[in-house]
């Protein structure tokens, strides 16, 4: 069909292209799967060169296209169409192969750059707060929100603060050097944070609300449930018209914030020299909610601490008139609460500072 | 104390089951720790309260049961089967130590037959955990368990001159007690003696030589009241704790001796035969006067929040043996309470007599407690007091928490160690600046007179000793990479003799091993001085303290040349560095350990760094680096200061890029690369201006420190 100056040239161009393109022809319909990443990249590069050679400005095809203008007018349309078709075919062959190879390379690149997203993130090892600090801060936050001031006093005390002002009689066994540590100069290591009650009532006038978390000391030989040093928290409220109902309501509110709204509390009568009436308080087990389990030894209740109405002798010792004001006090062990909350089986772990222990708390 | 359920029922007639009793006694304050079956009986293990010695008897517990279950306590048979003659015809008693023996009673039974006890007595004693000995000894035990009064039976014929003297022991006097141990007594111990020698340790244990035996015919039954402190002292001093001493220490009913003695004599004449004397010798020079305690009935509600009708208050107190005093004041018509108006009742008051066995009842609040606990604490409602004060944390709590978190972020775990440490550490550490003021330090430290952990008698003047113990603990358990900090008090004696010891908040850090990444097993690098310093700086920054300076220093526990002192506002506030070799060797450390201790209280007390906004630069800055090879002892801080002191307005910052030592740097010198930032507020600096400034700086450093610019 071709004639004139174009003659057989399109056929020649087609044959030349097909000869060189032959080894890429299989990629027109897939067929790149076996290629390695490097082979596919090489093929793509060679394909690009092929394209330049056969479709670029200096290619035979380009030369052919320039001839179209010189074809006789009546044949120009047909010849032009023929050359255009040739170009389309060549480009289509190149494009299709390229797409296959591109897709293969992209797939291989994804595979190569695949991340193990489960590897640990990059960050330096963090330290951990001590479980006693964690529990103490949580308790402080609750009581501050309930209007309490956090106070502290000396850890090495005079007999007045550790015993006398707390209405502990001179013959009480707690005063004996069997039970309480004494310095060579006769000071006592405070055996309860109740000492801070006295300091607080000397510093402030009622109405007052105070908690005192702190270190206390008793002469117990260390074992799984005893340490000669531990942490306690004492609470004190003095105001007009305060009753045991306020004490129970306060302790219950605190425990509900700590262990959840289902928590119940109960009082059992007890004796402490610095409160009258006195009561131990228990709360419903946070694990079984009172049904009975190993944590609460089947009783459904967990013993937490002691409490009561501030003894009138204690109020008098700090110049508060017990006829005008009444108050309540309560206290419990923070270490014990740690044991309960975290399920510790040996209280000595708290002061051994084994990193394997400490790093469990967050 | 073990309490027999059947015995309680005999005394009270109560029909509650053992399980019901367990629950109700516990909720009334007598904690029943366990209930066991014992033959046809149940045993209740009761943990009483330290102010209720009356609960160390079935009678005492029975009084509580009578309130819980209604009904009255029925006292057992007190009459002797055969009586004849006055006690003083057979013996005499003299109390010399009237301060320690407030009452002494004696009665004689002649012609008894010592034999095994009848089966019921053996069984009952066994049920509550007591071993049967013989009829007379068992009866004295039985009555003690029943009524709470310890008693002792002497073999009358073995007493020299058949008489007793209650006196203090002679120093060095010896007595073989019933347990067969010969004991040496001191002059503070109260003994019961015969005409020649001590025959019993008063209130603690009888003597072996006057013990009743199968051959005994005539016996003297002693029931006395001894001063609790004296019994406690003797019991502690001899390491001899007995059922009797437990009761006397805590206080027995000062009016209960004759009753217990009558009960004993009644049982002896019944079970062991013999004839009792018709009366008792009763030396009771100062009889206890009953304490009258007033109660305004409204106080029950005011203190407990419980609405207890007045007649219930009276009923509860009465059942406990707390009777109204004969002549009342305002509350004289209190007992027709049922008909009274609430208003009248709220003003009613009455006087009550504290029973002789209730030494704990002295004031109105004590009566309120009795009423409250038996009315039922389960009826106390939960009420929140009206809010009228605002909550407040301890001073600087936010800064304490921030510094803790900063140290956590630097990889430090928080530790807590005992406040008492071994005195061996005294010489190892240098303490916080100013903690110990005098030259003879040891005497200015606080020492325990009764430590519980061997050697740990010193109240710590430093947190480091405890932290290093913790490091060693970790090493011993296979953890080689340890970073710990502790915040807590350190202690020193007051500068004045006899003054209360000083306590101050300190913070200490220890670091050893390698830095690690979270979740990665491999080490990133060895920790060094600058890790510790960095953590300390992070903590201080989190606390927002006024600027702190570090300077080389020497300290006993720190390696020479690797120790720094911190100062804040011109005051020394701590030290850090590598642990000295001799201290490390004492702890058996084989890898470098870095330690720091700071005066936390002083840093918190120092002025807090304020924030003042600085306008952002409007013109760009130019940075130039200068690498200077200088002698090693020239510090970065000195170089920095030298630049700052030039007072060049356009010099904005002098920072460290890096320090290099090694190849191509001569021995004894190091290359320090500084980066200096130049900027003007009103224009962009020209290169020539910067060149000129930089040249001056380099020139100054070269000249001042003998440094050469590295090109």
Coordinates of N, CA, C and O in Angstrom, one line a residue, chain B residues 152-276:
Chain B
X152 N -2.2 -19.4 143.5 CA -1.1 -20.4 143.7 C -1.3 -21.2 145.0 O -1.8 -20.6 146.0
X153 N -1.1 -22.5 144.9 CA -1.2 -23.4 146.1 C 0.1 -23.8 146.6 O 0.9 -24.3 145.9
X154 N 0.4 -23.4 147.9 CA 1.7 -23.8 148.5 C 1.4 -25.1 149.4 O 0.3 -25.2 150.0
X155 N 2.5 -25.9 149.5 CA 2.4 -27.0 150.5 C 2.7 -26.4 151.8 O 3.9 -26.0 152.1
X156 N 1.7 -26.2 152.7 CA 1.9 -25.5 153.9 C 3.0 -26.0 154.8 O 3.8 -25.3 155.4
X157 N 3.1 -27.3 154.8 CA 4.2 -27.9 155.7 C 5.6 -27.7 155.2 O 6.5 -27.8 156.0
X158 N 5.7 -27.3 154.0 CA 7.1 -27.1 153.5 C 7.5 -25.6 153.7 O 8.6 -25.2 153.4
X159 N 6.6 -24.8 154.2 CA 6.9 -23.4 154.4 C 7.6 -23.3 155.8 O 7.0 -23.7 156.8
X160 N 8.8 -22.7 155.8 CA 9.5 -22.5 157.1 C 8.6 -21.6 158.0 O 8.1 -20.6 157.6
X161 N 8.4 -22.1 159.2 CA 7.6 -21.4 160.2 C 6.1 -21.3 159.7 O 5.4 -20.5 160.2
X162 N 5.8 -22.0 158.6 CA 4.4 -22.0 158.1 C 3.9 -20.5 157.9 O 2.7 -20.2 158.1
X163 N 4.8 -19.6 157.4 CA 4.3 -18.3 157.2 C 4.9 -17.7 155.9 O 5.9 -18.2 155.4
X164 N 4.3 -16.6 155.4 CA 4.7 -16.0 154.2 C 5.1 -14.6 154.4 O 4.5 -13.9 155.3
X165 N 6.1 -14.1 153.7 CA 6.5 -12.7 153.7 C 6.6 -12.3 152.2 O 7.2 -13.0 151.4
X166 N 5.9 -11.2 151.9 CA 6.0 -10.7 150.5 C 7.0 -9.5 150.5 O 6.8 -8.5 151.2
X167 N 8.1 -9.7 149.9 CA 9.2 -8.7 149.9 C 9.9 -8.7 148.6 O 9.8 -9.6 147.8
X168 N 10.8 -7.7 148.5 CA 11.7 -7.7 147.4 C 12.8 -8.7 147.6 O 13.2 -9.0 148.7
X169 N 13.3 -9.3 146.5 CA 14.3 -10.3 146.6 C 15.6 -9.7 147.1 O 15.8 -8.5 146.9
X170 N 16.5 -10.5 147.7 CA 17.8 -10.0 148.0 C 18.6 -10.1 146.8 O 18.5 -11.1 146.0
X171 N 19.5 -9.1 146.5 CA 20.3 -9.2 145.3 C 21.1 -10.6 145.3 O 21.7 -10.9 146.3
X172 N 21.0 -11.3 144.2 CA 21.7 -12.6 144.1 C 21.0 -13.7 144.8 O 21.4 -14.9 144.7
X173 N 19.8 -13.5 145.4 CA 19.0 -14.6 146.0 C 18.6 -15.6 144.9 O 18.4 -15.2 143.7
X174 N 18.6 -16.8 145.2 CA 18.3 -17.8 144.2 C 16.9 -18.5 144.5 O 16.6 -18.7 145.6
X175 N 16.3 -18.9 143.4 CA 15.0 -19.6 143.5 C 14.9 -20.5 142.4 O 15.0 -20.2 141.2
X176 N 14.5 -21.8 142.7 CA 14.3 -22.8 141.6 C 12.8 -22.7 141.4 O 12.0 -23.0 142.3
X177 N 12.4 -22.3 140.2 CA 10.9 -22.2 139.9 C 10.4 -23.5 139.5 O 11.1 -24.5 139.3
X178 N 9.0 -23.6 139.4 CA 8.3 -24.8 139.1 C 8.8 -25.5 137.8 O 8.7 -26.7 137.7
X179 N 9.4 -24.7 136.9 CA 9.9 -25.3 135.6 C 11.3 -26.0 135.8 O 11.9 -26.4 134.9
X180 N 11.7 -26.0 137.1 CA 13.0 -26.7 137.4 C 14.2 -25.8 137.1 O 15.3 -26.3 137.3
X181 N 14.1 -24.6 136.8 CA 15.2 -23.7 136.5 C 15.6 -22.9 137.7 O 14.7 -22.3 138.3
X182 N 16.9 -22.9 138.0 CA 17.3 -22.1 139.2 C 17.6 -20.7 138.7 O 18.3 -20.5 137.7
X183 N 17.0 -19.7 139.3 CA 17.1 -18.4 138.8 C 17.8 -17.5 139.8 O 17.5 -17.6 141.0
X184 N 18.6 -16.6 139.3 CA 19.2 -15.6 140.2 C 18.4 -14.3 140.1 O 18.1 -13.8 139.1
X185 N 18.0 -13.8 141.3 CA 17.0 -12.7 141.3 C 17.8 -11.4 141.6 O 18.9 -11.4 142.1
X186 N 17.2 -10.3 141.3 CA 17.8 -9.0 141.7 C 16.8 -8.3 142.7 O 15.7 -8.7 142.9
X187 N 17.3 -7.2 143.2 CA 16.6 -6.6 144.4 C 15.4 -5.8 144.0 O 14.7 -5.3 144.8
X188 N 15.1 -5.8 142.7 CA 13.8 -5.1 142.3 C 12.7 -6.1 142.1 O 11.5 -5.8 141.9
X189 N 13.0 -7.4 142.2 CA 12.0 -8.4 141.9 C 11.2 -8.8 143.2 O 11.8 -8.9 144.3
X190 N 9.9 -8.9 143.0 CA 9.0 -9.2 144.2 C 9.0 -10.7 144.3 O 8.7 -11.4 143.4
X191 N 9.2 -11.1 145.6 CA 9.0 -12.6 145.8 C 8.1 -12.8 147.0 O 7.8 -11.9 147.8
X192 N 7.6 -14.0 147.0 CA 6.8 -14.5 148.2 C 7.8 -15.4 148.9 O 8.4 -16.3 148.2
X193 N 8.1 -15.1 150.1 CA 9.1 -15.9 150.9 C 8.4 -16.5 152.1 O 7.3 -16.1 152.5
X194 N 9.1 -17.5 152.6 CA 8.7 -18.0 153.9 C 9.7 -17.4 154.9 O 10.3 -16.4 154.6
X195 N 9.8 -17.9 156.1 CA 10.6 -17.3 157.1 C 12.1 -17.3 156.7 O 12.8 -16.5 157.2
X196 N 12.4 -18.2 155.7 CA 13.9 -18.3 155.4 C 14.3 -17.9 154.0 O 15.4 -17.4 153.8
X197 N 13.4 -18.1 153.1 CA 13.8 -18.0 151.7 C 12.7 -17.7 150.8 O 11.5 -17.8 151.1
X198 N 13.0 -17.3 149.5 CA 12.0 -17.0 148.5 C 11.3 -18.3 148.2 O 12.0 -19.3 148.0
X199 N 10.0 -18.4 148.1 CA 9.3 -19.6 147.7 C 8.5 -19.4 146.4 O 7.9 -20.4 145.9
X200 N 8.4 -18.2 145.9 CA 7.6 -18.0 144.6 C 8.1 -16.6 144.1 O 8.4 -15.7 144.8
X201 N 8.0 -16.5 142.7 CA 8.2 -15.3 142.1 C 6.9 -14.6 142.0 O 6.0 -15.2 141.2
X202 N 6.6 -13.6 142.7 CA 5.3 -13.0 142.8 C 4.7 -12.7 141.4 O 5.3 -12.0 140.6
X203 N 3.5 -13.3 141.1 CA 2.8 -13.0 139.9 C 3.4 -13.7 138.7 O 2.9 -13.5 137.6
X204 N 4.5 -14.4 138.9 CA 5.1 -15.0 137.7 C 5.1 -16.6 137.8 O 4.4 -17.2 136.9
X205 N 5.7 -17.1 138.8 CA 5.7 -18.6 138.9 C 6.1 -19.0 140.3 O 6.8 -18.3 141.0
X206 N 5.5 -20.1 140.8 CA 5.8 -20.7 142.1 C 7.2 -21.3 142.1 O 7.8 -21.5 141.1
X207 N 7.6 -21.7 143.4 CA 8.9 -22.3 143.6 C 8.7 -23.8 143.6 O 7.7 -24.3 144.1
X208 N 9.8 -24.5 143.2 CA 9.7 -26.0 143.1 C 9.7 -26.6 144.5 O 9.0 -27.6 144.7
X209 N 10.4 -26.0 145.5 CA 10.5 -26.6 146.8 C 9.3 -26.6 147.6 O 9.1 -27.5 148.5
X210 N 8.3 -25.7 147.4 CA 7.1 -25.7 148.1 C 5.9 -26.1 147.3 O 4.8 -25.9 147.7
X211 N 6.2 -26.7 146.2 CA 5.2 -27.2 145.3 C 4.4 -28.3 145.9 O 4.9 -29.1 146.7
X212 N 3.1 -28.4 145.6 CA 2.3 -29.5 146.2 C 2.7 -30.8 145.5 O 3.0 -30.8 144.3
X213 N 2.7 -31.9 146.3 CA 3.1 -33.2 145.8 C 2.0 -34.2 146.2 O 1.1 -33.8 147.0
X214 N 2.2 -35.4 145.8 CA 1.3 -36.4 146.2 C 1.2 -36.6 147.7 O 0.1 -37.0 148.3
X215 N 2.2 -36.2 148.4 CA 2.3 -36.3 149.9 C 1.6 -35.2 150.6 O 1.5 -35.2 151.8
X216 N 1.3 -34.1 149.8 CA 0.8 -32.9 150.5 C -0.5 -33.1 151.2 O -1.4 -33.8 150.6
X217 N -0.6 -32.6 152.4 CA -1.9 -32.7 153.1 C -2.6 -31.4 153.3 O -3.8 -31.2 153.0
X218 N -1.8 -30.4 153.7 CA -2.3 -29.0 154.0 C -1.8 -28.0 153.0 O -0.6 -28.0 152.7
X219 N -2.7 -27.3 152.5 CA -2.3 -26.3 151.4 C -2.7 -24.9 151.8 O -3.7 -24.7 152.5
X220 N -1.9 -23.9 151.3 CA -2.3 -22.5 151.5 C -2.6 -22.0 150.1 O -1.8 -22.1 149.1
X221 N -3.8 -21.4 149.9 CA -4.2 -20.9 148.6 C -3.9 -19.4 148.6 O -4.5 -18.6 149.4
X222 N -3.0 -18.9 147.7 CA -2.8 -17.5 147.6 C -3.5 -16.9 146.5 O -3.6 -17.5 145.4
X223 N -4.2 -15.8 146.7 CA -4.7 -15.0 145.6 C -4.4 -13.5 145.9 O -4.7 -13.0 147.0
X224 N -3.6 -12.9 145.0 CA -3.1 -11.6 145.3 C -3.3 -10.6 144.1 O -3.7 -11.0 143.0
X225 N -2.9 -9.4 144.4 CA -2.8 -8.4 143.3 C -1.5 -7.7 143.3 O -1.1 -7.2 144.4
X226 N -0.7 -7.8 142.2 CA 0.6 -7.2 142.2 C 0.7 -6.1 141.2 O -0.1 -6.1 140.2
X227 N 1.6 -5.2 141.4 CA 1.8 -4.0 140.5 C 2.2 -4.5 139.1 O 3.2 -5.2 139.0
X228 N 1.4 -4.1 138.1 CA 1.7 -4.7 136.7 C 3.1 -4.4 136.3 O 3.7 -5.3 135.7
X229 N 3.6 -3.2 136.5 CA 4.9 -2.9 136.0 C 6.0 -3.8 136.6 O 7.0 -4.2 135.9
X230 N 5.8 -4.1 137.9 CA 6.8 -4.9 138.6 C 6.8 -6.3 138.0 O 7.8 -6.9 137.8
X231 N 5.6 -6.9 137.8 CA 5.5 -8.2 137.2 C 6.1 -8.2 135.8 O 6.9 -9.2 135.4
X232 N 5.8 -7.2 135.0 CA 6.4 -7.1 133.7 C 7.9 -7.1 133.7 O 8.6 -7.8 132.9
X233 N 8.4 -6.3 134.6 CA 9.9 -6.2 134.7 C 10.5 -7.5 135.0 O 11.5 -8.0 134.4
X234 N 10.0 -8.2 136.0 CA 10.5 -9.5 136.4 C 10.4 -10.5 135.3 O 11.4 -11.2 135.0
X235 N 9.3 -10.5 134.7 CA 9.0 -11.5 133.6 C 10.0 -11.3 132.5 O 10.7 -12.2 132.0
X236 N 10.2 -10.0 132.1 CA 11.2 -9.7 131.0 C 12.6 -10.0 131.4 O 13.4 -10.6 130.7
X237 N 12.9 -9.6 132.7 CA 14.3 -9.7 133.1 C 14.7 -11.2 133.1 O 15.9 -11.6 132.8
X238 N 13.8 -12.1 133.5 CA 14.1 -13.5 133.6 C 13.7 -14.3 132.3 O 14.0 -15.5 132.2
X239 N 13.1 -13.6 131.4 CA 12.7 -14.3 130.1 C 11.6 -15.3 130.5 O 11.6 -16.4 129.9
X240 N 10.8 -15.0 131.4 CA 9.8 -16.0 131.9 C 8.4 -15.5 131.8 O 8.0 -14.6 132.6
X241 N 7.7 -15.9 130.8 CA 6.4 -15.4 130.6 C 5.4 -16.5 130.9 O 5.5 -17.6 130.3
X242 N 4.4 -16.2 131.7 CA 3.5 -17.3 132.1 C 2.0 -16.8 132.0 O 1.8 -15.6 131.8
X243 N 1.1 -17.7 132.1 CA -0.3 -17.3 132.1 C -0.6 -16.3 133.2 O -1.3 -15.3 133.1
X244 N 0.1 -16.5 134.4 CA -0.1 -15.6 135.5 C 0.5 -14.2 135.2 O -0.1 -13.2 135.4
X245 N 1.8 -14.2 134.7 CA 2.4 -12.9 134.4 C 1.7 -12.1 133.4 O 1.5 -10.9 133.5
X246 N 1.2 -12.8 132.3 CA 0.4 -12.2 131.3 C -0.8 -11.4 131.9 O -1.1 -10.3 131.5
X247 N -1.5 -12.0 132.9 CA -2.6 -11.4 133.5 C -2.3 -10.3 134.4 O -2.8 -9.2 134.4
X248 N -1.3 -10.5 135.3 CA -0.9 -9.5 136.2 C -0.3 -8.3 135.5 O -0.6 -7.1 135.9
X249 N 0.5 -8.5 134.4 CA 1.0 -7.3 133.7 C -0.1 -6.4 133.2 O 0.1 -5.2 133.1
X250 N -1.1 -7.0 132.7 CA -2.2 -6.2 132.1 C -3.2 -5.8 133.1 O -4.0 -4.9 132.8
X251 N -3.2 -6.4 134.3 CA -4.1 -5.9 135.4 C -5.2 -6.8 135.7 O -6.1 -7.0 134.8
X252 N -5.2 -7.4 136.9 CA -6.3 -8.2 137.2 C -7.3 -7.4 138.1 O -6.9 -6.4 138.6
X253 N -8.5 -7.9 138.2 CA -9.5 -7.2 139.0 C -9.0 -7.1 140.5 O -8.8 -8.1 141.2
X254 N -8.8 -5.9 141.0 CA -8.3 -5.7 142.4 C -9.3 -6.2 143.4 O -8.9 -6.3 144.6
X255 N -10.5 -6.4 143.0 CA -11.5 -6.8 144.0 C -11.9 -8.3 143.8 O -12.8 -8.8 144.4
X256 N -11.2 -9.0 142.9 CA -11.6 -10.4 142.6 C -10.9 -11.5 143.4 O -11.2 -12.7 143.1
X257 N -10.0 -11.2 144.3 CA -9.2 -12.2 144.9 C -10.0 -13.1 145.8 O -9.9 -14.4 145.7
X258 N -10.9 -12.5 146.6 CA -11.6 -13.4 147.6 C -12.6 -14.3 146.9 O -12.8 -15.5 147.2
X259 N -13.2 -13.8 145.8 CA -14.2 -14.6 145.0 C -13.4 -15.8 144.4 O -13.9 -16.9 144.4
X260 N -12.3 -15.5 143.8 CA -11.5 -16.6 143.1 C -11.1 -17.6 144.1 O -11.1 -18.8 143.9
X261 N -10.7 -17.1 145.3 CA -10.2 -18.0 146.3 C -11.3 -18.9 146.8 O -11.2 -20.1 147.0
X262 N -12.5 -18.2 147.0 CA -13.6 -19.0 147.5 C -14.0 -20.1 146.5 O -14.3 -21.2 146.8
X263 N -14.0 -19.7 145.2 CA -14.3 -20.7 144.2 C -13.3 -21.8 144.2 O -13.6 -23.0 144.1
X264 N -12.0 -21.5 144.4 CA -11.0 -22.5 144.4 C -11.2 -23.5 145.6 O -11.1 -24.7 145.4
X265 N -11.4 -22.9 146.7 CA -11.6 -23.7 147.9 C -12.8 -24.6 147.8 O -12.8 -25.7 148.2
X266 N -13.9 -24.0 147.2 CA -15.1 -24.8 147.0 C -14.8 -26.0 146.1 O -15.2 -27.1 146.4
X267 N -14.0 -25.8 145.0 CA -13.7 -26.9 144.1 C -12.8 -27.9 144.8 O -12.9 -29.1 144.6
X268 N -11.8 -27.4 145.6 CA -10.9 -28.3 146.2 C -11.6 -29.2 147.2 O -11.4 -30.4 147.2
X269 N -12.4 -28.6 148.1 CA -13.1 -29.4 149.1 C -14.0 -30.4 148.4 O -14.2 -31.5 148.9
X270 N -14.5 -30.0 147.2 CA -15.4 -30.9 146.5 C -14.6 -32.1 145.9 O -15.0 -33.2 145.9
X271 N -13.5 -31.7 145.2 CA -12.8 -32.7 144.4 C -11.6 -33.3 145.1 O -11.2 -34.4 144.7
X272 N -11.0 -32.6 146.1 CA -9.8 -33.2 146.7 C -10.0 -33.4 148.2 O -9.1 -33.8 148.9
X273 N -11.2 -33.1 148.6 CA -11.5 -33.3 150.0 C -10.9 -32.3 150.9 O -10.5 -31.2 150.5
X274 N -10.8 -32.5 152.2 CA -10.1 -31.6 153.1 C -11.1 -30.6 153.7 O -12.3 -30.6 153.3
X275 N -10.6 -29.9 154.7 CA -11.5 -28.9 155.4 C -10.9 -27.5 155.2 O -9.7 -27.3 155.5
X276 N -11.7 -26.6 154.8 CA -11.2 -25.2 154.5 C -11.3 -24.4 155.8 O -12.2 -24.7 156.7

